[in-house]
Amino acid sequence: MKKKASNQGPLNRVWMFFSSVRLTVVVLLSLAFTSVIGTLIPQNASEVFYLKKYGQGWSQVFTSLDIVDMYNAWWFLLLLGLLVVNIIVCSFERLGYTWKIIFPKKVVFRLERFRRMKDKETFTCDRPLDDLVGRYEGLLKKRVGKVTRETTETGAALFAETGRWTRIGVYVVHLSVILLLVGAVIGSIWGFKGRVSIPEGDTTDVIELRQGEHEHLTLDFSVRCNSFDVKFYDTGHPDEFKSNITLLEKGKEVLTTDILVNHPLRYKGISLYQSNYGTASARNVTVSVTSRDSGMVYQKLLEFNKPMDLPENRGRFVMERFAPGYNFRGHNLGEVFVGKVIAPDATETSVIIPLKFPTFDKMRGGQFVFAVEDFEKQYYTGLQVNKDPGVWYVYAGFILMIVGCWVTFFMSHQSYCVEIRNQDGAGALVEISAVANRNSQSLKLKTEKLATTMKELKS
Amino acid sequence: MMNSSMLLSITTFVYAFVSVLYIGAWTFKKEFLAKLGMAVLICGFACNTAGIGLRWVESYQMGYGHAPFSNMYESLVFFSWTVAALYIFVEFKYRERIIGVFATPLIFLAIAYASLSPNIADKISPLIPALKSNWLIGHVITCFLGYAGFAVAFGFSIMYLVRSEGKDEKGLMARLPSSAVIDELTYQMVMFGFLFLTIGIITGAVWANSAWGTYWSWDPKETWSLITWLIYATLLHLRMMRGWHGKKIAWVSILGFMAVLFTYFGVNLLPGLHSYA
């Protein structure tokens, strides 16, 4: 809607700026093109990573422009903000006009408008006018909707319309976009995302938040991991990760259940998801000790930190701990057992037994070679702990968006006019014309179909 | 005994034949070739359907039991299937035959890439835990219907540009449907694709929320599907609100399809949650 030139004050110009479709196009494309950046440059990685990969200069550029966390950067949020203002102003500008069309005081059909249309379905029919009017009225009522009859100078005209309400569809789509963004804002203000690792048998109520390293949050319930299970297919692909969890409030058990990938646990607005797992520790470790001199192999079941006497009076061995990772001269050996040999003269030598390299200890060149024959893994389960009170707004937005798109794309406000003219002695001339606010193609098909049925009705 | 790989290889050749028939119908101006093309296309589509169905059964026989939407091979085969289904629908609805010239080769290319590329394994493998969800089928079907809509729109856009180059009213170009019809069909296909891409992204978000606890995590596939969505949203605004038509819309539709292709293939080169397909 154009404003008069005299109204072009600065405020008006701002309003015009925000109500323009040009702004919409610019913002949508800017969002598209800037979003590409975040898929090419890894997000939220460590400073060292950027330095190594892009060098000093580029790392600084990335950091100062917030490209390392671009989807939360001020300029990206500004674009989203512009989109919201644009949507609100546009809707405000146009909704009043649309509203009047959707809820008119009285539905008026203007015969002249239909008469002027170029694309018309026309045929003649030799039945009496009254008969035709009656038949067509019934058909129109069935196919389209309520029929209005008007007497003309040469006969009669029938009008019917449908889908007036579908004009609201596009506003529904735009409302849905706003709901999504409102939901996202609510989620980021009143929600949290965190994680927790719980070894089998342990209980905790403290989680580590994702935003801000080493920030912690205490839940008002505690979580015990009773057991963790991982199953594999015979191909080696993982099949299932399952944690058995008990929730406790003030020390009292309230709920015991399994959490699997795709089957989270929701409790008091907080959701717990299976996200990863690992080996926390080990039990019942069987160690084999091979003597270099005699070639004898001794096997022994060990407990952590309980020394065992080595054969041939060579001192003692202590298994100290299990570690999920171990850095050996710059290489990560993966899961290892760490122990030490205490010689009779009390000198200590550390022994590392990586699971991936069973003969690793040979390299040490000691009197005995240690290897782990068997052990029972004690897992920890890694859970994601989230709270997002905005999710319902987002879901409402999802539903409105689908419904709104459907209505906007495939439905329209259609008005039909069937005019029947009495031609002296030559029967009646029937003209069918239709108009819609969009989807002219489907209107055309529907009008053709209507005409075919009307022609067949005459016999 | 016939297995799914054999059926799908046969499908590939049938689709190749369909493309040849349509191109023949156009270049030699023989309507019956296009009619034959549609008949053969329907046979190929039946074969394609049977292949997907059989693969589903085979996965149960192997003890994995999952819908055949879990890797690149299966997704390409399904992509061909959706484009074929959509094209058959469009030809019957709009009664335009020659429009298949630029759409049927896409059907062939997708399944040929699946069957012939050495990088794409056609082995049936078990489903990883993250994919074990009822959302898998809905998410994949809606996304691919979206992709199919955009692919057919892309075919029409190319046709529009070729058509508008043809000055000679009696030449090859003049045998194509009128510019107005192609333009309208492109727009219809974009709307169809947009609705289903929207539903696809939404089902993905709801699924992600139940699997990973967050409905949006800016993973590259998600982000690229959003980029695609934004480009087509722009197209719809340009068309509905600024009255863009013809060549301009054809170019935006081609740009959009480039984004679709990157979302589909390119993203696999980037790290992320969708590394499987």
XYZ file of C-alpha atoms in Angstrom:
736
model
C 0.000 0.000 0.000
C 1.496 3.249 -1.095
C 1.446 6.163 1.302
C 0.868 9.653 0.003
C 3.986 11.678 -0.668
C 3.077 14.208 2.011
C 3.363 11.491 4.656
C 7.027 10.813 3.917
C 8.408 11.824 7.312
C 11.469 10.026 8.687
C 9.299 7.746 10.817
C 7.307 6.830 7.782
C 10.426 6.050 5.864
C 11.604 3.715 8.606
C 8.200 2.015 8.504
C 8.402 1.715 4.719
C 11.896 0.234 5.011
C 10.723 -2.454 7.406
C 7.594 -3.249 5.445
C 9.371 -3.850 2.141
C 9.649 -7.249 0.487
C 13.061 -6.135 -0.725
C 14.242 -6.234 2.890
C 12.779 -9.745 3.226
C 14.705 -10.946 0.210
C 17.956 -9.339 1.358
C 17.635 -10.779 4.867
C 16.721 -14.297 3.676
C 19.638 -14.400 1.262
C 22.040 -12.915 3.836
C 20.989 -15.618 6.304
C 21.542 -18.260 3.619
C 24.965 -17.042 2.564
C 26.336 -16.339 6.028
C 25.120 -19.739 7.230
C 27.495 -21.318 4.717
C 30.472 -19.923 6.642
C 29.638 -21.914 9.753
C 29.551 -25.163 7.795
C 33.004 -24.565 6.333
C 34.774 -23.276 9.437
C 34.354 -25.649 12.395
C 32.399 -23.999 15.187
C 33.304 -23.703 18.866
C 36.653 -25.447 18.523
C 39.616 -24.629 20.754
C 41.842 -21.619 20.164
C 44.764 -23.927 19.443
C 42.779 -25.608 16.687
C 42.144 -22.347 14.825
C 45.772 -21.260 15.259
C 47.038 -24.542 13.848
C 44.610 -24.686 10.963
C 44.342 -21.054 9.848
C 47.380 -19.274 11.291
C 47.609 -16.256 13.561
C 46.068 -13.634 11.248
C 42.949 -15.525 10.227
C 42.338 -16.837 13.750
C 42.238 -13.265 14.970
C 39.822 -12.248 12.242
C 37.568 -15.204 13.058
C 37.604 -14.494 16.757
C 36.956 -10.773 16.448
C 34.024 -11.345 14.064
C 32.657 -14.177 16.236
C 32.908 -16.528 13.276
C 34.066 -19.264 15.659
C 30.542 -19.231 17.121
C 28.739 -17.500 14.271
C 25.207 -18.774 14.887
C 25.270 -16.916 18.207
C 27.200 -13.922 16.873
C 25.640 -10.477 17.247
C 25.446 -9.932 13.503
C 23.696 -13.239 12.879
C 21.193 -12.549 15.656
C 20.743 -9.068 14.201
C 19.743 -10.611 10.864
C 17.207 -12.823 12.655
C 15.954 -9.757 14.524
C 15.532 -7.881 11.246
C 13.551 -10.808 9.882
C 11.211 -10.732 12.879
C 10.659 -6.961 12.624
C 10.121 -7.288 8.883
C 7.521 -10.035 9.380
C 5.692 -8.128 12.105
C 5.605 -4.848 10.186
C 4.531 -6.524 6.934
C 1.778 -8.467 8.660
C 0.609 -5.342 10.460
C 0.577 -3.436 7.205
C -1.439 -6.019 5.287
C -3.500 -7.892 7.849
C -6.076 -5.113 8.290
C -6.826 -5.175 4.593
C -6.951 -8.987 4.455
C -9.116 -9.116 7.574
C -11.757 -6.973 5.900
C -11.817 -9.397 2.983
C -12.027 -12.452 5.212
C -14.829 -11.055 7.361
C -16.892 -8.799 5.084
C -20.139 -7.304 6.313
C -21.796 -8.797 3.307
C -20.413 -10.967 0.515
C -20.927 -9.098 -2.759
C -20.509 -10.614 -6.224
C -20.058 -8.203 -9.090
C -21.430 -9.670 -12.287
C -19.558 -7.131 -14.414
C -16.242 -8.412 -13.148
C -17.031 -11.952 -14.218
C -18.452 -10.820 -17.552
C -15.209 -9.046 -18.397
C -13.085 -12.191 -17.889
C -11.412 -13.690 -20.919
C -11.173 -17.361 -19.972
C -14.721 -18.632 -19.914
C -16.272 -22.033 -20.418
C -19.229 -21.577 -22.731
C -21.850 -23.919 -24.152
C -25.469 -23.836 -25.243
C -28.312 -25.912 -23.961
C -31.897 -26.248 -25.076
C -33.577 -26.864 -21.756
C -35.789 -24.232 -20.123
C -34.025 -21.646 -18.023
C -35.736 -22.413 -14.710
C -34.847 -26.056 -15.006
C -31.179 -25.244 -15.646
C -31.000 -22.766 -12.784
C -32.385 -25.385 -10.404
C -29.949 -28.073 -11.545
C -26.880 -25.844 -11.582
C -27.690 -24.366 -8.212
C -27.659 -27.850 -6.707
C -24.389 -28.727 -8.408
C -22.654 -25.491 -7.414
C -23.817 -25.917 -3.848
C -22.315 -29.392 -3.751
C -19.039 -28.533 -5.497
C -18.336 -25.055 -4.156
C -20.637 -23.750 -1.460
C -23.550 -21.508 -0.673
C -25.163 -20.149 -3.838
C -26.407 -16.606 -4.434
C -28.919 -16.143 -7.252
C -29.336 -12.921 -9.173
C -31.817 -12.160 -11.919
C -30.340 -10.443 -14.963
C -31.861 -8.735 -17.975
C -31.484 -11.908 -20.053
C -31.784 -14.673 -17.497
C -30.058 -15.490 -14.258
C -26.607 -15.592 -12.681
C -25.474 -17.951 -9.933
C -22.544 -17.141 -7.696
C -20.705 -19.298 -5.209
C -17.440 -18.991 -3.418
C -15.171 -21.053 -1.231
C -11.977 -20.715 0.735
C -12.300 -17.079 1.791
C -10.533 -18.018 5.019
C -7.505 -19.420 3.146
C -6.249 -15.853 2.764
C -5.110 -16.120 6.381
C -2.679 -18.964 5.480
C 0.297 -16.782 4.723
C -0.068 -14.970 8.059
C -0.072 -18.351 9.789
C 3.234 -19.237 8.094
C 4.783 -15.974 9.251
C 3.416 -16.369 12.762
C 5.015 -19.811 12.835
C 8.451 -18.349 12.051
C 8.061 -15.945 14.963
C 6.968 -18.773 17.269
C 10.084 -20.769 16.323
C 12.363 -17.871 17.151
C 10.485 -17.062 20.376
C 10.834 -20.722 21.363
C 14.560 -20.579 20.650
C 14.959 -17.451 22.780
C 12.976 -18.964 25.675
C 15.097 -22.093 25.449
C 18.346 -20.166 25.560
C 17.277 -18.010 28.512
C 15.437 -20.465 30.771
C 16.847 -23.750 29.567
C 20.224 -25.424 29.806
C 22.255 -28.076 28.068
C 24.617 -30.173 30.065
C 26.218 -33.562 30.349
C 27.216 -35.992 32.986
C 29.286 -39.167 33.088
C 28.252 -41.706 35.708
C 30.248 -44.898 36.307
C 28.130 -48.005 36.863
C 26.959 -48.054 40.456
C 27.596 -44.367 41.110
C 25.101 -41.619 41.910
C 25.357 -37.928 41.153
C 23.273 -34.771 40.987
C 25.891 -32.438 39.513
C 26.107 -31.911 35.768
C 28.603 -30.007 33.664
C 27.086 -27.272 31.521
C 28.042 -27.065 27.878
C 28.228 -23.317 27.772
C 31.203 -22.027 29.673
C 33.706 -24.699 30.479
C 33.635 -26.288 33.915
C 30.439 -24.609 34.960
C 28.341 -26.899 37.047
C 24.720 -27.186 37.962
C 23.111 -29.144 40.763
C 19.852 -30.870 39.863
C 17.099 -31.223 42.449
C 17.213 -34.980 42.018
C 20.071 -37.417 41.708
C 20.763 -40.014 39.083
C 22.199 -43.455 39.694
C 23.549 -45.551 36.884
C 22.740 -49.146 37.773
C 24.312 -50.625 34.676
C 25.363 -49.843 31.154
C 25.165 -52.270 28.265
C 26.440 -52.112 24.733
C 25.490 -54.679 22.114
C 27.154 -55.223 18.769
C 26.019 -56.953 15.581
C 28.231 -59.773 14.333
C 29.512 -57.289 11.724
C 30.993 -55.183 14.517
C 28.508 -52.339 14.032
C 27.022 -51.078 17.280
C 23.469 -52.297 17.837
C 22.275 -50.795 21.090
C 23.485 -48.584 23.939
C 21.432 -48.947 27.088
C 21.728 -47.405 30.541
C 19.651 -48.591 33.439
C 18.972 -45.540 35.576
C 17.388 -44.887 38.945
C 16.273 -41.391 39.915
C 16.390 -40.452 43.581
C 14.801 -37.559 45.403
C 16.165 -36.828 48.884
C 17.714 -40.270 48.879
C 14.431 -41.978 48.031
C 14.132 -43.955 44.820
C 11.409 -42.559 42.626
C 11.899 -44.159 39.255
C 13.959 -46.874 37.588
C 14.099 -47.157 33.830
C 16.242 -47.773 30.759
C 17.587 -44.957 28.616
C 18.498 -45.799 25.025
C 19.443 -43.729 22.028
C 16.112 -42.465 20.652
C 14.436 -43.287 23.980
C 15.225 -40.503 26.420
C 13.894 -40.137 29.932
C 11.879 -37.039 30.718
C 11.409 -36.033 34.320
C 10.203 -32.713 35.728
C 10.919 -30.815 32.523
C 14.420 -32.213 32.320
C 15.389 -34.740 29.677
C 18.162 -37.306 29.943
C 19.556 -38.709 26.718
C 22.015 -41.498 26.014
C 24.903 -39.762 24.324
C 28.124 -41.717 24.826
C 29.832 -44.268 27.024
C 33.261 -45.453 27.987
C 35.217 -47.624 30.310
C 35.453 -46.113 33.760
C 37.429 -48.843 35.386
C 38.022 -52.561 35.461
C 37.411 -55.442 37.853
C 38.819 -58.924 38.252
C 41.935 -58.308 36.186
C 43.909 -61.418 35.272
C 47.556 -60.664 34.549
C 50.057 -62.986 32.953
C 53.673 -62.605 33.949
C 56.298 -64.146 31.678
C 59.793 -64.595 32.985
C 62.534 -63.794 30.487
C 65.042 -66.147 32.123
C 62.959 -69.256 32.554
C 60.217 -68.629 30.000
C 57.714 -69.595 32.678
C 54.257 -67.985 32.488
C 52.435 -67.193 35.716
C 48.804 -66.079 35.791
C 47.248 -64.184 38.623
C 43.933 -62.496 39.447
C 44.685 -58.991 40.747
C 43.007 -56.243 42.651
C 44.011 -52.633 42.235
C 46.711 -51.394 44.622
C 47.217 -54.773 46.282
C 50.800 -55.827 45.652
C 51.567 -59.311 44.410
C 54.845 -61.056 44.983
C 56.729 -61.729 41.798
C 58.038 -65.232 41.242
C 61.736 -66.060 41.615
C 61.964 -63.542 44.485
C 62.257 -60.582 42.168
C 60.187 -58.132 44.201
C 56.552 -57.119 43.857
C 54.080 -55.857 41.262
C 51.243 -53.405 41.952
C 48.399 -52.789 39.513
C 47.592 -49.121 40.117
C 44.816 -48.043 37.819
C 42.942 -48.290 34.572
C 42.959 -45.275 32.254
C 40.735 -44.681 29.198
C 43.597 -42.937 27.413
C 47.352 -42.707 27.874
C 49.858 -40.414 26.252
C 53.078 -42.252 25.485
C 55.734 -40.069 23.819
C 53.069 -38.106 21.983
C 50.941 -41.123 20.998
C 47.633 -41.971 22.551
C 47.702 -45.651 23.380
C 43.988 -45.846 24.147
C 42.767 -47.855 27.108
C 45.665 -48.938 29.331
C 46.408 -50.556 32.649
C 49.101 -48.812 34.653
C 51.146 -50.579 37.284
C 54.633 -50.664 38.744
C 57.337 -53.154 39.629
C 58.985 -52.675 43.004
C 62.384 -54.341 42.982
C 63.828 -55.868 46.187
C 66.003 -52.754 46.560
C 62.781 -50.611 46.464
C 63.466 -49.023 43.071
C 60.206 -48.599 41.128
C 59.633 -49.080 37.405
C 56.303 -48.184 35.871
C 54.568 -50.716 33.641
C 52.052 -49.799 30.957
C 49.795 -52.415 29.427
C 47.736 -51.064 26.548
C 44.765 -53.190 25.498
C 45.350 -52.470 21.835
C 48.987 -53.628 21.914
C 49.173 -56.783 24.048
C 52.926 -57.298 23.631
C 53.788 -53.680 24.373
C 55.510 -54.431 27.678
C 58.193 -56.511 25.929
C 59.773 -53.266 24.755
C 60.493 -52.235 28.318
C 63.114 -54.951 28.469
C 62.413 -55.900 32.074
C 62.882 -59.239 33.729
C 59.185 -59.974 33.424
C 56.744 -59.202 30.662
C 53.289 -58.205 31.894
C 50.127 -58.662 29.892
C 46.462 -58.503 30.749
C 44.723 -61.765 29.895
C 41.222 -60.993 31.001
C 39.206 -58.415 32.895
C 35.682 -57.193 33.420
C 34.925 -53.718 32.156
C 33.198 -51.270 34.367
C 31.490 -48.783 32.079
C 30.431 -45.254 32.619
C 27.438 -43.895 30.809
C 27.535 -40.437 29.245
C 24.180 -38.721 29.454
C 23.069 -35.440 28.029
C 20.927 -33.504 30.457
C 18.800 -30.795 28.890
C 16.021 -28.501 29.851
C 14.217 -26.533 27.170
C 10.960 -24.850 28.136
C 10.860 -23.242 24.679
C 10.377 -26.511 22.854
C 6.566 -26.318 22.978
C 6.581 -22.949 21.229
C 8.853 -24.437 18.596
C 6.568 -27.441 18.127
C 3.515 -25.182 17.881
C 5.462 -23.242 15.253
C 6.169 -26.481 13.364
C 2.490 -27.391 13.201
C 1.418 -23.893 12.150
C 4.130 -23.795 9.506
C 3.021 -27.048 7.869
C -0.664 -26.121 7.989
C 0.037 -22.561 6.807
C 2.206 -23.694 3.884
C -0.385 -26.242 2.828
C -3.165 -23.653 2.840
C -1.054 -20.999 1.105
C 0.283 -23.279 -1.615
C -2.615 -25.515 -2.447
C -5.771 -23.697 -1.443
C -7.217 -20.412 -2.563
C -10.195 -18.117 -2.298
C -12.228 -19.046 -5.368
C -15.396 -17.405 -6.669
C -17.467 -18.932 -9.436
C -20.116 -17.393 -11.625
C -22.530 -19.316 -13.841
C -24.531 -17.042 -16.062
C -27.457 -18.442 -18.020
C -28.760 -16.256 -20.834
C -32.018 -16.944 -22.532
C -31.494 -16.813 -26.276
C -34.772 -16.325 -28.088
C -35.708 -19.656 -29.590
C -32.106 -20.989 -29.509
C -32.015 -22.391 -26.011
C -29.858 -21.076 -23.206
C -26.261 -19.909 -23.337
C -24.290 -20.987 -20.291
C -21.102 -19.147 -19.329
C -18.890 -20.290 -16.469
C -16.171 -18.020 -15.186
C -14.103 -18.154 -12.036
C -11.573 -16.098 -10.196
C -9.112 -16.941 -7.422
C -6.494 -15.031 -5.494
C -3.822 -17.588 -6.515
C -3.231 -21.000 -8.106
C -4.825 -20.103 -11.420
C -3.758 -23.473 -12.816
C -5.784 -25.531 -10.379
C -8.722 -23.123 -10.698
C -8.678 -23.673 -14.451
C -8.743 -27.452 -14.042
C -11.589 -27.223 -11.548
C -13.616 -24.897 -13.796
C -13.156 -27.219 -16.769
C -14.380 -30.136 -14.691
C -17.388 -28.151 -13.511
C -18.254 -27.240 -17.113
C -18.006 -30.861 -18.244
C -20.374 -31.981 -15.511
C -22.822 -29.183 -16.357
C -22.832 -30.144 -20.028
C -23.638 -33.732 -19.112
C -26.435 -32.642 -16.802
C -28.406 -31.191 -19.677
C -29.520 -34.483 -21.164
C 16.712 -66.318 -7.449
C 16.203 -62.621 -8.173
C 17.656 -60.287 -5.611
C 17.177 -56.581 -5.044
C 20.529 -55.532 -6.514
C 19.667 -57.279 -9.788
C 16.202 -55.719 -9.903
C 17.681 -52.273 -9.301
C 20.334 -52.792 -11.991
C 17.567 -53.679 -14.422
C 15.729 -50.535 -13.285
C 18.799 -48.480 -14.175
C 18.748 -49.735 -17.767
C 14.995 -49.266 -18.069
C 15.314 -45.657 -16.918
C 18.154 -45.106 -19.415
C 15.817 -46.336 -22.137
C 13.075 -43.971 -20.907
C 15.422 -40.966 -21.219
C 16.365 -42.047 -24.742
C 12.697 -42.357 -25.703
C 11.790 -38.912 -24.396
C 14.772 -37.265 -26.042
C 13.886 -39.144 -29.235
C 10.283 -37.975 -29.024
C 11.516 -34.416 -28.783
C 14.208 -34.455 -31.488
C 12.244 -36.516 -34.051
C 8.891 -35.004 -33.137
C 7.237 -38.370 -32.618
C 4.441 -38.286 -30.071
C 4.267 -42.081 -29.858
C 7.858 -42.225 -28.600
C 6.831 -40.078 -25.632
C 3.795 -42.290 -25.020
C 6.039 -45.338 -25.147
C 8.446 -43.495 -22.838
C 5.707 -43.090 -20.241
C 4.732 -46.764 -20.532
C 8.346 -47.849 -20.079
C 8.775 -45.353 -17.238
C 5.863 -46.955 -15.415
C 7.472 -50.389 -15.906
C 10.765 -49.030 -14.594
C 8.972 -47.488 -11.657
C 7.307 -50.813 -10.851
C 10.702 -52.500 -11.036
C 12.208 -49.790 -8.831
C 9.395 -50.240 -6.290
C 9.854 -54.006 -6.294
C 13.616 -53.555 -5.829
C 13.145 -51.319 -2.792
C 10.517 -53.657 -1.360
C 12.687 -56.715 -1.877
C 15.649 -54.990 -0.266
C 13.459 -54.281 2.743
C 12.531 -57.982 2.925
C 16.177 -59.012 2.497
C 17.221 -56.840 5.434
C 14.706 -58.757 7.567
C 16.054 -62.069 6.268
C 19.546 -60.978 7.278
C 18.215 -60.248 10.747
C 18.711 -56.464 10.626
C 15.143 -55.562 9.737
C 15.114 -51.938 8.713
C 13.662 -49.731 5.986
C 16.041 -49.343 3.037
C 16.921 -45.713 3.783
C 20.166 -46.083 5.660
C 23.052 -45.368 3.299
C 23.996 -43.480 0.146
C 23.108 -46.345 -2.200
C 19.654 -46.787 -0.735
C 19.003 -43.063 -0.652
C 19.929 -42.599 -4.333
C 17.692 -45.477 -5.342
C 14.884 -43.915 -3.339
C 15.632 -40.514 -4.847
C 15.105 -41.984 -8.325
C 11.889 -43.541 -7.109
C 10.472 -40.280 -5.746
C 11.426 -38.247 -8.834
C 9.861 -40.932 -11.065
C 6.680 -40.966 -8.959
C 6.411 -37.200 -9.003
C 7.081 -36.970 -12.725
C 4.441 -39.602 -13.544
C 1.970 -37.652 -11.420
C 2.825 -34.355 -13.127
C 2.501 -35.763 -16.628
C -0.915 -37.221 -15.864
C -2.145 -34.146 -14.058
C -0.996 -31.505 -16.529
C -1.214 -33.648 -19.694
C 2.056 -32.377 -21.113
C 4.239 -35.132 -22.546
C 7.398 -33.526 -23.779
C 8.258 -32.030 -20.385
C 9.895 -35.353 -19.536
C 12.895 -34.523 -21.708
C 14.682 -32.710 -18.924
C 13.191 -34.600 -15.977
C 13.618 -38.280 -16.928
C 17.423 -38.059 -17.320
C 17.603 -37.020 -13.642
C 15.777 -40.210 -12.673
C 18.302 -42.231 -14.645
C 21.367 -40.310 -13.426
C 20.582 -40.809 -9.732
C 20.125 -44.572 -9.931
C 23.029 -44.946 -12.367
C 25.281 -43.119 -9.940
C 24.118 -45.487 -7.186
C 24.697 -48.614 -9.275
C 27.889 -47.687 -11.047
C 29.946 -45.489 -8.727
C 32.731 -47.504 -7.096
C 32.487 -45.333 -3.958
C 28.964 -46.404 -3.171
C 28.514 -49.782 -1.520
C 25.247 -51.585 -2.119
C 25.720 -53.893 0.864
C 22.859 -54.116 3.350
C 24.280 -53.248 6.737
C 22.632 -53.020 10.128
C 21.210 -49.801 11.465
C 23.276 -47.807 13.957
C 21.427 -46.976 17.185
C 20.880 -43.308 16.270
C 18.855 -44.317 13.219
C 16.642 -46.782 15.059
C 13.527 -44.734 15.262
C 10.059 -44.589 13.780
C 10.998 -41.116 12.577
C 13.468 -42.534 10.064
C 10.860 -43.467 7.457
C 8.829 -40.259 7.770
C 11.914 -38.057 7.778
C 13.501 -39.705 4.746
C 10.306 -39.858 2.684
C 9.385 -36.213 3.260
C 12.921 -34.929 2.625
C 13.148 -36.889 -0.598
C 9.741 -35.735 -1.797
C 11.091 -32.237 -1.239
C 14.282 -33.016 -3.159
C 12.199 -34.607 -5.927
C 10.028 -31.496 -6.256
C 13.127 -29.323 -6.564
C 14.753 -31.747 -9.018
C 11.737 -31.690 -11.329
C 11.573 -27.890 -10.943
C 15.238 -27.791 -11.928
C 14.512 -29.866 -15.037
C 11.701 -27.468 -15.963
C 13.893 -24.417 -15.334
C 16.567 -25.729 -17.679
C 13.823 -26.405 -20.196
C 12.536 -22.864 -19.774
C 15.965 -21.383 -20.451
C 16.484 -23.635 -23.486
C 13.008 -22.760 -24.726
C 13.538 -19.031 -24.408
C 16.804 -19.281 -26.371
C 14.956 -20.710 -29.366
C 14.151 -17.823 -31.684
C 13.081 -20.081 -34.505
C 9.409 -20.835 -34.013
C 9.589 -24.022 -36.053
C 12.769 -25.486 -34.554
C 13.422 -27.972 -31.824
C 12.618 -25.384 -29.175
C 9.147 -24.641 -30.448
C 8.126 -28.252 -29.818
C 8.462 -27.720 -26.105
C 5.386 -26.542 -24.199
C 4.799 -22.812 -24.083
C 6.964 -20.718 -21.783
C 3.963 -19.817 -19.646
C 3.166 -23.470 -18.994
C 6.763 -24.356 -18.100
C 6.965 -21.317 -15.845
C 3.773 -22.279 -14.030
C 4.911 -25.900 -13.661
C 8.270 -24.805 -12.229
C 6.453 -22.745 -9.648
C 4.087 -25.610 -8.777
C 7.035 -27.971 -8.309
C 8.890 -25.475 -6.138
C 5.835 -25.118 -3.885
C 5.506 -28.894 -3.659
C 9.217 -29.246 -2.874
C 9.127 -26.432 -0.342
C 6.219 -27.910 1.595
C 7.912 -31.308 1.813
C 11.361 -29.909 2.590
C 9.678 -27.985 5.407
C 8.049 -31.154 6.722
C 11.340 -33.006 6.253
C 13.288 -30.462 8.286
C 10.581 -30.467 10.953
C 10.460 -34.258 11.286
C 14.251 -34.181 11.466
C 14.131 -31.581 14.232
C 11.556 -33.507 16.262
C 13.593 -36.681 15.815
C 16.827 -34.940 16.776
C 15.100 -33.703 19.896
C 14.217 -37.236 20.884
C 17.584 -38.745 19.969
C 20.100 -36.073 20.906
C 18.072 -33.795 23.119
C 18.122 -30.749 20.910
C 15.945 -29.910 17.947
C 18.571 -27.849 16.213
C 22.334 -28.103 16.513
C 23.674 -26.388 13.367
C 25.121 -29.641 12.114
C 26.222 -29.107 8.457
C 23.366 -31.126 6.962
C 20.805 -29.218 9.017
C 22.405 -25.927 8.148
C 22.541 -26.722 4.444
C 18.917 -27.831 4.405
C 18.095 -24.489 6.033
C 20.163 -22.680 3.382
C 18.183 -24.526 0.692
C 14.952 -23.623 2.466
C 15.957 -19.956 2.637
C 16.801 -19.823 -1.077
C 13.439 -21.312 -2.067
C 11.667 -19.068 0.459
C 13.306 -16.152 -1.367
C 12.082 -17.536 -4.692
C 8.509 -17.739 -3.373
C 8.626 -14.143 -2.091
C 10.069 -12.885 -5.370
C 7.360 -14.658 -7.295
C 4.364 -13.911 -5.085
C 5.226 -10.426 -3.907
C 7.486 -8.945 -6.573
C 5.984 -10.689 -9.566
C 9.165 -12.339 -10.806
C 8.585 -14.732 -13.687
C 10.320 -16.628 -16.421
C 14.083 -16.533 -16.748
C 14.742 -14.853 -13.408
C 12.743 -17.468 -11.522
C 14.393 -20.228 -13.568
C 17.833 -19.028 -12.445
C 16.809 -18.834 -8.781
C 15.374 -22.349 -9.063
C 18.682 -23.575 -10.499
C 20.579 -21.894 -7.661
C 18.223 -23.588 -5.216
C 18.861 -26.981 -6.767
C 22.622 -26.450 -6.442
C 21.995 -26.000 -2.721
C 19.914 -29.213 -2.743
C 22.787 -31.086 -4.371
C 25.231 -29.738 -1.831
C 22.886 -30.644 1.007
C 22.632 -34.134 -0.436
C 26.207 -34.894 -1.541
C 28.531 -32.073 -0.554
C 27.765 -32.205 3.135
C 29.191 -35.723 3.368
C 32.591 -34.142 2.864
C 32.038 -32.073 6.003
C 31.988 -33.645 9.459
C 28.650 -34.022 11.211
C 25.824 -36.190 12.453
C 24.542 -37.154 9.003
C 27.751 -38.872 7.957
C 25.823 -42.013 6.977
C 23.688 -40.531 4.158
